[in-house]
Amino acid sequence: MKVAALQMVSGMRLDDNLAAARGLLEEAAAAGAELAVLPEYFCLLGARDTDKLAIQEPFGAGPIQDFLARAARELDLWIVGGTLPITAQGKRVRNTCLVFDPQGACVARYDKIHLFRFDNGSERYDEARVLERGNQPVLFTLTARDGRAWRVGLSVCYDLRFPELYRQYAAQGADLLLVPSAFTHTTGQAHWATLLRARAIENLAYVLAPAQGGLHENGRRTWGHSMLVDPWGGVLAEQAEGPACVLGGLDAAHLAQARRQLPALEHRLL
């Protein structure tokens, strides 16, 4: 099955970001992808953390969700909508990843569990000031055009640093792990590729990680390097910076062979 990680450099205007996302989704569909995954915050990277509150939507209704559903239906694609702000309690939102099938139905919702905080003296981030964390891992089943069912585990960005989440997915039969992200340039340069490859290797699963990648209108710089990693830790496709449709293939036979040759998932004791 062909899949696409869509890399973006999202700006501060919702309509512009949706237009850019649509162009990449169309490129993925034209290339034969069955699954296309947008990055974290694909719809907005504002001047302030609180800017996302202005475009929040209740779950099940809103222009961003309508956009994703329509694109999935019109392009005959499974679409994972990176993240968008879904209304929560008080003055916070959930950083939510939604999955739409080719009929345009929302079939899965994952709310980012681990909220990023970083302070090196010059860069400061604290997602908990605006976001309410989720608390539930989410898997869904994607049936490809050839009839093969793929078990897919959802995660977002900072979740990547918490291997217990992915181990839980592996224990439930995950074949593919998705990591839509907006890694900072600082942390991405140090850890991004290492963590992605580790999650693939230790769980004997494919990892597809679309990212924000470049210098944004708000002055923030993200690491990019969207990639597809195979169950042996090999990088099958990668894009350093800039908007891109990063394409690669999932091979069920290769996945089965890796798990058969090294049955580490059967050897877990703890």
PDB file of C-alpha atoms in Angstrom:
ATOM      1  CA  MET A   1       0.000   0.000   0.000  1.00  0.00           C
ATOM      2  CA  LYS A   2       1.336   3.399  -0.956  1.00  0.00           C
ATOM      3  CA  VAL A   3       1.247   6.053   1.782  1.00  0.00           C
ATOM      4  CA  ALA A   4       2.112   9.741   1.953  1.00  0.00           C
ATOM      5  CA  ALA A   5       3.526  11.918   4.719  1.00  0.00           C
ATOM      6  CA  LEU A   6       2.588  15.502   3.862  1.00  0.00           C
ATOM      7  CA  GLN A   7       5.138  18.071   5.009  1.00  0.00           C
ATOM      8  CA  MET A   8       3.988  21.668   5.429  1.00  0.00           C
ATOM      9  CA  VAL A   9       5.236  25.070   6.571  1.00  0.00           C
ATOM     10  CA  SER A  10       1.923  26.277   7.958  1.00  0.00           C
ATOM     11  CA  GLY A  11       1.268  29.970   8.460  1.00  0.00           C
ATOM     12  CA  MET A  12      -1.084  32.205  10.404  1.00  0.00           C
ATOM     13  CA  ARG A  13      -4.133  32.126   8.086  1.00  0.00           C
ATOM     14  CA  LEU A  14      -6.468  29.163   8.170  1.00  0.00           C
ATOM     15  CA  ASP A  15      -7.689  29.435   4.576  1.00  0.00           C
ATOM     16  CA  ASP A  16      -4.156  29.553   3.180  1.00  0.00           C
ATOM     17  CA  ASN A  17      -3.169  26.498   5.179  1.00  0.00           C
ATOM     18  CA  LEU A  18      -6.201  24.525   4.039  1.00  0.00           C
ATOM     19  CA  ALA A  19      -5.454  25.428   0.414  1.00  0.00           C
ATOM     20  CA  ALA A  20      -1.854  24.244   0.821  1.00  0.00           C
ATOM     21  CA  ALA A  21      -3.036  21.029   2.467  1.00  0.00           C
ATOM     22  CA  ARG A  22      -5.507  20.394  -0.355  1.00  0.00           C
ATOM     23  CA  GLY A  23      -2.757  20.740  -2.934  1.00  0.00           C
ATOM     24  CA  LEU A  24      -0.617  18.162  -1.159  1.00  0.00           C
ATOM     25  CA  LEU A  25      -3.560  15.799  -0.715  1.00  0.00           C
ATOM     26  CA  GLU A  26      -4.283  16.028  -4.430  1.00  0.00           C
ATOM     27  CA  GLU A  27      -0.625  15.271  -5.169  1.00  0.00           C
ATOM     28  CA  ALA A  28      -0.767  12.207  -2.914  1.00  0.00           C
ATOM     29  CA  ALA A  29      -3.943  10.936  -4.563  1.00  0.00           C
ATOM     30  CA  ALA A  30      -2.536  11.468  -8.062  1.00  0.00           C
ATOM     31  CA  ALA A  31       0.558   9.458  -7.088  1.00  0.00           C
ATOM     32  CA  GLY A  32      -1.601   6.512  -6.042  1.00  0.00           C
ATOM     33  CA  ALA A  33      -1.431   6.879  -2.260  1.00  0.00           C
ATOM     34  CA  GLU A  34      -4.236   5.237  -0.285  1.00  0.00           C
ATOM     35  CA  LEU A  35      -3.352   6.968   2.997  1.00  0.00           C
ATOM     36  CA  ALA A  36      -2.222  10.580   3.376  1.00  0.00           C
ATOM     37  CA  VAL A  37      -1.236  12.044   6.737  1.00  0.00           C
ATOM     38  CA  LEU A  38      -0.995  15.774   7.456  1.00  0.00           C
ATOM     39  CA  PRO A  39       1.356  17.214  10.103  1.00  0.00           C
ATOM     40  CA  GLU A  40       0.547  18.519  13.554  1.00  0.00           C
ATOM     41  CA  TYR A  41      -1.015  22.009  13.486  1.00  0.00           C
ATOM     42  CA  PHE A  42      -1.474  21.746   9.706  1.00  0.00           C
ATOM     43  CA  CYS A  43      -4.329  24.245   9.898  1.00  0.00           C
ATOM     44  CA  LEU A  44      -2.552  26.984  11.874  1.00  0.00           C
ATOM     45  CA  LEU A  45       0.753  27.982  13.427  1.00  0.00           C
ATOM     46  CA  GLY A  46      -0.195  31.326  14.933  1.00  0.00           C
ATOM     47  CA  ALA A  47       1.739  34.209  16.417  1.00  0.00           C
ATOM     48  CA  ARG A  48       0.670  33.087  19.910  1.00  0.00           C
ATOM     49  CA  ASP A  49      -0.319  29.750  21.437  1.00  0.00           C
ATOM     50  CA  THR A  50      -3.766  31.181  22.145  1.00  0.00           C
ATOM     51  CA  ASP A  51      -4.439  31.856  18.438  1.00  0.00           C
ATOM     52  CA  LYS A  52      -5.616  28.264  18.039  1.00  0.00           C
ATOM     53  CA  LEU A  53      -8.534  29.016  20.379  1.00  0.00           C
ATOM     54  CA  ALA A  54     -10.073  31.260  17.713  1.00  0.00           C
ATOM     55  CA  ILE A  55     -10.400  28.400  15.211  1.00  0.00           C
ATOM     56  CA  GLN A  56     -11.476  25.672  17.637  1.00  0.00           C
ATOM     57  CA  GLU A  57     -14.338  23.419  16.599  1.00  0.00           C
ATOM     58  CA  PRO A  58     -16.711  21.136  18.498  1.00  0.00           C
ATOM     59  CA  PHE A  59     -16.075  17.533  17.629  1.00  0.00           C
ATOM     60  CA  GLY A  60     -18.167  16.548  14.629  1.00  0.00           C
ATOM     61  CA  ALA A  61     -18.785  19.970  13.108  1.00  0.00           C
ATOM     62  CA  GLY A  62     -16.753  22.823  11.680  1.00  0.00           C
ATOM     63  CA  PRO A  63     -14.956  24.057   8.567  1.00  0.00           C
ATOM     64  CA  ILE A  64     -11.709  22.160   9.221  1.00  0.00           C
ATOM     65  CA  GLN A  65     -13.506  18.865   9.780  1.00  0.00           C
ATOM     66  CA  ASP A  66     -15.695  19.532   6.744  1.00  0.00           C
ATOM     67  CA  PHE A  67     -12.551  20.191   4.699  1.00  0.00           C
ATOM     68  CA  LEU A  68     -10.996  16.874   5.732  1.00  0.00           C
ATOM     69  CA  ALA A  69     -14.170  14.871   5.128  1.00  0.00           C
ATOM     70  CA  ARG A  70     -14.722  16.434   1.709  1.00  0.00           C
ATOM     71  CA  ALA A  71     -11.115  15.881   0.624  1.00  0.00           C
ATOM     72  CA  ALA A  72     -11.214  12.229   1.703  1.00  0.00           C
ATOM     73  CA  ARG A  73     -14.427  11.663  -0.229  1.00  0.00           C
ATOM     74  CA  GLU A  74     -13.466  13.572  -3.367  1.00  0.00           C
ATOM     75  CA  LEU A  75      -9.954  12.126  -3.560  1.00  0.00           C
ATOM     76  CA  ASP A  76     -10.868   8.576  -2.459  1.00  0.00           C
ATOM     77  CA  LEU A  77      -8.240   8.731   0.304  1.00  0.00           C
ATOM     78  CA  TRP A  78      -7.815   7.732   3.892  1.00  0.00           C
ATOM     79  CA  ILE A  79      -6.818  11.058   5.471  1.00  0.00           C
ATOM     80  CA  VAL A  80      -5.329  11.605   8.909  1.00  0.00           C
ATOM     81  CA  GLY A  81      -5.814  15.251   9.745  1.00  0.00           C
ATOM     82  CA  GLY A  82      -2.561  15.937  11.573  1.00  0.00           C
ATOM     83  CA  THR A  83      -4.028  17.885  14.468  1.00  0.00           C
ATOM     84  CA  LEU A  84      -6.685  20.533  14.829  1.00  0.00           C
ATOM     85  CA  PRO A  85      -8.052  22.316  17.931  1.00  0.00           C
ATOM     86  CA  ILE A  86     -11.177  20.602  19.254  1.00  0.00           C
ATOM     87  CA  THR A  87     -13.198  22.333  21.965  1.00  0.00           C
ATOM     88  CA  ALA A  88     -12.532  21.113  25.519  1.00  0.00           C
ATOM     89  CA  GLN A  89     -13.199  22.377  29.025  1.00  0.00           C
ATOM     90  CA  GLY A  90     -12.742  26.005  30.041  1.00  0.00           C
ATOM     91  CA  LYS A  91     -10.309  28.040  27.967  1.00  0.00           C
ATOM     92  CA  ARG A  92      -8.371  25.097  26.567  1.00  0.00           C
ATOM     93  CA  VAL A  93      -8.665  22.834  23.550  1.00  0.00           C
ATOM     94  CA  ARG A  94      -7.649  19.290  22.710  1.00  0.00           C
ATOM     95  CA  ASN A  95      -4.889  18.827  20.134  1.00  0.00           C
ATOM     96  CA  THR A  96      -6.828  16.278  18.147  1.00  0.00           C
ATOM     97  CA  CYS A  97      -5.908  13.894  15.350  1.00  0.00           C
ATOM     98  CA  LEU A  98      -8.906  12.784  13.252  1.00  0.00           C
ATOM     99  CA  VAL A  99      -9.061   9.941  10.739  1.00  0.00           C
ATOM    100  CA  PHE A 100     -11.403  10.018   7.741  1.00  0.00           C
ATOM    101  CA  ASP A 101     -12.114   7.068   5.465  1.00  0.00           C
ATOM    102  CA  PRO A 102     -12.542   7.383   1.672  1.00  0.00           C
ATOM    103  CA  GLN A 103     -16.290   7.872   2.133  1.00  0.00           C
ATOM    104  CA  GLY A 104     -15.622  10.972   4.240  1.00  0.00           C
ATOM    105  CA  ALA A 105     -16.644   9.430   7.565  1.00  0.00           C
ATOM    106  CA  CYS A 106     -14.629  10.195  10.697  1.00  0.00           C
ATOM    107  CA  VAL A 107     -13.611   6.752  11.956  1.00  0.00           C
ATOM    108  CA  ALA A 108     -11.122   7.573  14.720  1.00  0.00           C
ATOM    109  CA  ARG A 109     -10.192  10.394  17.091  1.00  0.00           C
ATOM    110  CA  TYR A 110      -6.995  10.660  19.118  1.00  0.00           C
ATOM    111  CA  ASP A 111      -6.296  13.508  21.546  1.00  0.00           C
ATOM    112  CA  LYS A 112      -2.579  14.140  22.146  1.00  0.00           C
ATOM    113  CA  ILE A 113      -1.689  12.605  25.499  1.00  0.00           C
ATOM    114  CA  HIS A 114       1.748  14.066  26.268  1.00  0.00           C
ATOM    115  CA  LEU A 115       2.027  17.861  26.242  1.00  0.00           C
ATOM    116  CA  PHE A 116       5.344  19.414  25.240  1.00  0.00           C
ATOM    117  CA  ARG A 117       7.319  21.654  27.588  1.00  0.00           C
ATOM    118  CA  PHE A 118      10.816  22.889  26.794  1.00  0.00           C
ATOM    119  CA  ASP A 119      12.979  25.736  28.048  1.00  0.00           C
ATOM    120  CA  ASN A 120      16.640  26.086  27.091  1.00  0.00           C
ATOM    121  CA  GLY A 121      16.847  29.748  28.038  1.00  0.00           C
ATOM    122  CA  SER A 122      16.144  31.100  24.570  1.00  0.00           C
ATOM    123  CA  GLU A 123      13.262  28.877  23.417  1.00  0.00           C
ATOM    124  CA  ARG A 124      10.256  28.293  25.670  1.00  0.00           C
ATOM    125  CA  TYR A 125       7.221  26.120  25.013  1.00  0.00           C
ATOM    126  CA  ASP A 126       4.471  24.928  27.336  1.00  0.00           C
ATOM    127  CA  GLU A 127       1.497  23.367  25.560  1.00  0.00           C
ATOM    128  CA  ALA A 128      -0.408  22.837  28.804  1.00  0.00           C
ATOM    129  CA  ARG A 129      -1.135  26.576  28.962  1.00  0.00           C
ATOM    130  CA  VAL A 130      -3.632  26.178  26.114  1.00  0.00           C
ATOM    131  CA  LEU A 131      -4.120  22.433  25.617  1.00  0.00           C
ATOM    132  CA  GLU A 132      -5.991  19.854  27.655  1.00  0.00           C
ATOM    133  CA  ARG A 133      -4.302  16.498  27.368  1.00  0.00           C
ATOM    134  CA  GLY A 134      -5.976  13.348  26.152  1.00  0.00           C
ATOM    135  CA  ASN A 135      -5.813  10.079  28.044  1.00  0.00           C
ATOM    136  CA  GLN A 136      -6.707   7.291  25.618  1.00  0.00           C
ATOM    137  CA  PRO A 137      -4.490   5.473  23.086  1.00  0.00           C
ATOM    138  CA  VAL A 138      -6.348   4.861  19.816  1.00  0.00           C
ATOM    139  CA  LEU A 139      -5.937   2.211  17.120  1.00  0.00           C
ATOM    140  CA  PHE A 140      -8.000   1.892  13.971  1.00  0.00           C
ATOM    141  CA  THR A 141      -8.164  -0.619  11.136  1.00  0.00           C
ATOM    142  CA  LEU A 142      -7.497   0.536   7.577  1.00  0.00           C
ATOM    143  CA  THR A 143      -8.593  -1.844   4.837  1.00  0.00           C
ATOM    144  CA  ALA A 144      -6.477  -1.273   1.741  1.00  0.00           C
ATOM    145  CA  ARG A 145      -7.751  -1.623  -1.819  1.00  0.00           C
ATOM    146  CA  ASP A 146      -6.166  -5.074  -2.046  1.00  0.00           C
ATOM    147  CA  GLY A 147      -8.240  -6.204   0.953  1.00  0.00           C
ATOM    148  CA  ARG A 148      -5.347  -6.261   3.426  1.00  0.00           C
ATOM    149  CA  ALA A 149      -6.275  -4.891   6.852  1.00  0.00           C
ATOM    150  CA  TRP A 150      -3.652  -2.692   8.520  1.00  0.00           C
ATOM    151  CA  ARG A 151      -3.796  -1.935  12.245  1.00  0.00           C
ATOM    152  CA  VAL A 152      -2.753   1.682  12.778  1.00  0.00           C
ATOM    153  CA  GLY A 153      -1.749   3.360  16.049  1.00  0.00           C
ATOM    154  CA  LEU A 154      -2.153   7.113  16.495  1.00  0.00           C
ATOM    155  CA  SER A 155       0.215   9.489  18.255  1.00  0.00           C
ATOM    156  CA  VAL A 156       1.355  13.110  17.972  1.00  0.00           C
ATOM    157  CA  CYS A 157       4.800  14.726  18.135  1.00  0.00           C
ATOM    158  CA  TYR A 158       5.945  14.770  21.801  1.00  0.00           C
ATOM    159  CA  ASP A 159       4.289  11.364  22.306  1.00  0.00           C
ATOM    160  CA  LEU A 160       7.286  10.018  20.396  1.00  0.00           C
ATOM    161  CA  ARG A 161       9.400  10.252  23.553  1.00  0.00           C
ATOM    162  CA  PHE A 162       7.186   7.810  25.474  1.00  0.00           C
ATOM    163  CA  PRO A 163       7.844   4.271  24.216  1.00  0.00           C
ATOM    164  CA  GLU A 164       5.215   2.721  26.492  1.00  0.00           C
ATOM    165  CA  LEU A 165       2.489   4.188  24.268  1.00  0.00           C
ATOM    166  CA  TYR A 166       3.861   2.444  21.186  1.00  0.00           C
ATOM    167  CA  ARG A 167       4.495  -0.783  23.079  1.00  0.00           C
ATOM    168  CA  GLN A 168       0.812  -0.820  23.974  1.00  0.00           C
ATOM    169  CA  TYR A 169      -0.007  -0.439  20.278  1.00  0.00           C
ATOM    170  CA  ALA A 170       2.382  -3.237  19.360  1.00  0.00           C
ATOM    171  CA  ALA A 171       0.776  -5.518  21.942  1.00  0.00           C
ATOM    172  CA  GLN A 172      -2.540  -4.883  20.181  1.00  0.00           C
ATOM    173  CA  GLY A 173      -1.162  -5.819  16.778  1.00  0.00           C
ATOM    174  CA  ALA A 174      -0.207  -2.441  15.285  1.00  0.00           C
ATOM    175  CA  ASP A 175       1.420  -2.667  11.852  1.00  0.00           C
ATOM    176  CA  LEU A 176       1.808   1.072  11.288  1.00  0.00           C
ATOM    177  CA  LEU A 177       2.483   3.895  13.769  1.00  0.00           C
ATOM    178  CA  LEU A 178       1.618   7.470  12.799  1.00  0.00           C
ATOM    179  CA  VAL A 179       3.444  10.469  14.286  1.00  0.00           C
ATOM    180  CA  PRO A 180       2.204  13.792  12.827  1.00  0.00           C
ATOM    181  CA  SER A 181       4.531  16.381  14.313  1.00  0.00           C
ATOM    182  CA  ALA A 182       5.839  19.923  14.580  1.00  0.00           C
ATOM    183  CA  PHE A 183       9.224  19.238  16.199  1.00  0.00           C
ATOM    184  CA  THR A 184      11.294  22.305  16.965  1.00  0.00           C
ATOM    185  CA  HIS A 185      14.494  22.637  14.962  1.00  0.00           C
ATOM    186  CA  THR A 186      16.530  22.286  18.163  1.00  0.00           C
ATOM    187  CA  THR A 187      14.967  19.078  19.450  1.00  0.00           C
ATOM    188  CA  GLY A 188      14.426  17.628  15.996  1.00  0.00           C
ATOM    189  CA  GLN A 189      18.042  17.992  14.988  1.00  0.00           C
ATOM    190  CA  ALA A 190      19.073  16.139  18.145  1.00  0.00           C
ATOM    191  CA  HIS A 191      16.467  13.390  18.458  1.00  0.00           C
ATOM    192  CA  TRP A 192      13.870  13.109  15.664  1.00  0.00           C
ATOM    193  CA  ALA A 193      15.353  10.447  13.411  1.00  0.00           C
ATOM    194  CA  THR A 194      16.758   8.418  16.298  1.00  0.00           C
ATOM    195  CA  LEU A 195      13.396   8.246  18.055  1.00  0.00           C
ATOM    196  CA  LEU A 196      11.443   7.391  14.915  1.00  0.00           C
ATOM    197  CA  ARG A 197      13.796   4.586  13.993  1.00  0.00           C
ATOM    198  CA  ALA A 198      13.771   3.271  17.563  1.00  0.00           C
ATOM    199  CA  ARG A 199       9.964   3.131  17.651  1.00  0.00           C
ATOM    200  CA  ALA A 200       9.976   1.190  14.369  1.00  0.00           C
ATOM    201  CA  ILE A 201      12.716  -1.237  15.417  1.00  0.00           C
ATOM    202  CA  GLU A 202      11.487  -2.021  18.916  1.00  0.00           C
ATOM    203  CA  ASN A 203       7.886  -2.555  17.772  1.00  0.00           C
ATOM    204  CA  LEU A 204       8.669  -4.195  14.404  1.00  0.00           C
ATOM    205  CA  ALA A 205       6.251  -1.811  12.704  1.00  0.00           C
ATOM    206  CA  TYR A 206       6.249   0.812   9.981  1.00  0.00           C
ATOM    207  CA  VAL A 207       6.395   4.420  11.200  1.00  0.00           C
ATOM    208  CA  LEU A 208       5.017   7.275   9.092  1.00  0.00           C
ATOM    209  CA  ALA A 209       5.867  10.736  10.402  1.00  0.00           C
ATOM    210  CA  PRO A 210       4.716  13.889   8.571  1.00  0.00           C
ATOM    211  CA  ALA A 211       6.131  17.087  10.011  1.00  0.00           C
ATOM    212  CA  GLN A 212       6.161  20.827   9.831  1.00  0.00           C
ATOM    213  CA  GLY A 213       9.453  21.739   8.180  1.00  0.00           C
ATOM    214  CA  GLY A 214      10.897  25.174   7.678  1.00  0.00           C
ATOM    215  CA  LEU A 215      10.819  28.803   8.788  1.00  0.00           C
ATOM    216  CA  HIS A 216       7.270  29.850   9.559  1.00  0.00           C
ATOM    217  CA  GLU A 217       5.554  33.198   9.223  1.00  0.00           C
ATOM    218  CA  ASN A 218       5.451  33.501  13.033  1.00  0.00           C
ATOM    219  CA  GLY A 219       9.249  33.221  13.250  1.00  0.00           C
ATOM    220  CA  ARG A 220       9.295  29.653  14.526  1.00  0.00           C
ATOM    221  CA  ARG A 221      11.555  27.135  12.791  1.00  0.00           C
ATOM    222  CA  THR A 222      10.548  23.490  12.676  1.00  0.00           C
ATOM    223  CA  TRP A 223      12.778  20.535  11.881  1.00  0.00           C
ATOM    224  CA  GLY A 224      10.865  18.814   9.093  1.00  0.00           C
ATOM    225  CA  HIS A 225      12.488  15.590   7.833  1.00  0.00           C
ATOM    226  CA  SER A 226       9.131  13.885   7.301  1.00  0.00           C
ATOM    227  CA  MET A 227       9.818  10.219   6.752  1.00  0.00           C
ATOM    228  CA  LEU A 228       8.663   6.653   6.383  1.00  0.00           C
ATOM    229  CA  VAL A 229      10.628   4.072   8.380  1.00  0.00           C
ATOM    230  CA  ASP A 230      10.346   0.320   7.855  1.00  0.00           C
ATOM    231  CA  PRO A 231      10.172  -2.340  10.624  1.00  0.00           C
ATOM    232  CA  TRP A 232      13.930  -2.920  10.416  1.00  0.00           C
ATOM    233  CA  GLY A 233      14.664   0.762  11.010  1.00  0.00           C
ATOM    234  CA  GLY A 234      15.447   1.652   7.413  1.00  0.00           C
ATOM    235  CA  VAL A 235      14.403   5.082   6.173  1.00  0.00           C
ATOM    236  CA  LEU A 236      12.408   4.488   2.986  1.00  0.00           C
ATOM    237  CA  ALA A 237      11.589   8.124   2.182  1.00  0.00           C
ATOM    238  CA  GLU A 238      12.487  11.521   3.663  1.00  0.00           C
ATOM    239  CA  GLN A 239      12.199  15.242   2.935  1.00  0.00           C
ATOM    240  CA  ALA A 240      14.389  17.710   4.832  1.00  0.00           C
ATOM    241  CA  GLU A 241      12.489  20.996   4.567  1.00  0.00           C
ATOM    242  CA  GLY A 242       9.726  22.703   2.667  1.00  0.00           C
ATOM    243  CA  PRO A 243       6.269  21.589   1.546  1.00  0.00           C
ATOM    244  CA  ALA A 244       6.371  18.080   0.123  1.00  0.00           C
ATOM    245  CA  CYS A 245       4.475  14.869  -0.474  1.00  0.00           C
ATOM    246  CA  VAL A 246       6.755  12.160   0.908  1.00  0.00           C
ATOM    247  CA  LEU A 247       5.720   8.859  -0.673  1.00  0.00           C
ATOM    248  CA  GLY A 248       6.560   5.294   0.195  1.00  0.00           C
ATOM    249  CA  GLY A 249       5.152   1.785   0.241  1.00  0.00           C
ATOM    250  CA  LEU A 250       4.090  -0.578   3.006  1.00  0.00           C
ATOM    251  CA  ASP A 251       4.912  -4.210   2.240  1.00  0.00           C
ATOM    252  CA  ALA A 252       2.946  -6.787   4.240  1.00  0.00           C
ATOM    253  CA  ALA A 253       5.340  -9.576   3.254  1.00  0.00           C
ATOM    254  CA  HIS A 254       8.361  -7.594   4.443  1.00  0.00           C
ATOM    255  CA  LEU A 255       6.607  -6.853   7.739  1.00  0.00           C
ATOM    256  CA  ALA A 256       5.785 -10.517   8.280  1.00  0.00           C
ATOM    257  CA  GLN A 257       9.333 -11.584   7.382  1.00  0.00           C
ATOM    258  CA  ALA A 258      10.893  -9.139   9.862  1.00  0.00           C
ATOM    259  CA  ARG A 259       8.637 -10.394  12.656  1.00  0.00           C
ATOM    260  CA  ARG A 260       9.287 -14.011  11.746  1.00  0.00           C
ATOM    261  CA  GLN A 261      13.071 -13.627  11.592  1.00  0.00           C
ATOM    262  CA  LEU A 262      13.252 -11.691  14.865  1.00  0.00           C
ATOM    263  CA  PRO A 263      10.190 -12.527  16.990  1.00  0.00           C
ATOM    264  CA  ALA A 264      11.034  -9.998  19.669  1.00  0.00           C
ATOM    265  CA  LEU A 265       7.380  -9.071  20.239  1.00  0.00           C
ATOM    266  CA  GLU A 266       6.787 -12.687  21.345  1.00  0.00           C
ATOM    267  CA  HIS A 267       9.712 -12.485  23.805  1.00  0.00           C
ATOM    268  CA  ARG A 268       8.352  -9.649  25.951  1.00  0.00           C
ATOM    269  CA  LEU A 269       8.402 -10.509  29.669  1.00  0.00           C
ATOM    270  CA  LEU A 270       7.429  -7.293  31.455  1.00  0.00           C
TER     271      LEU A 270
END
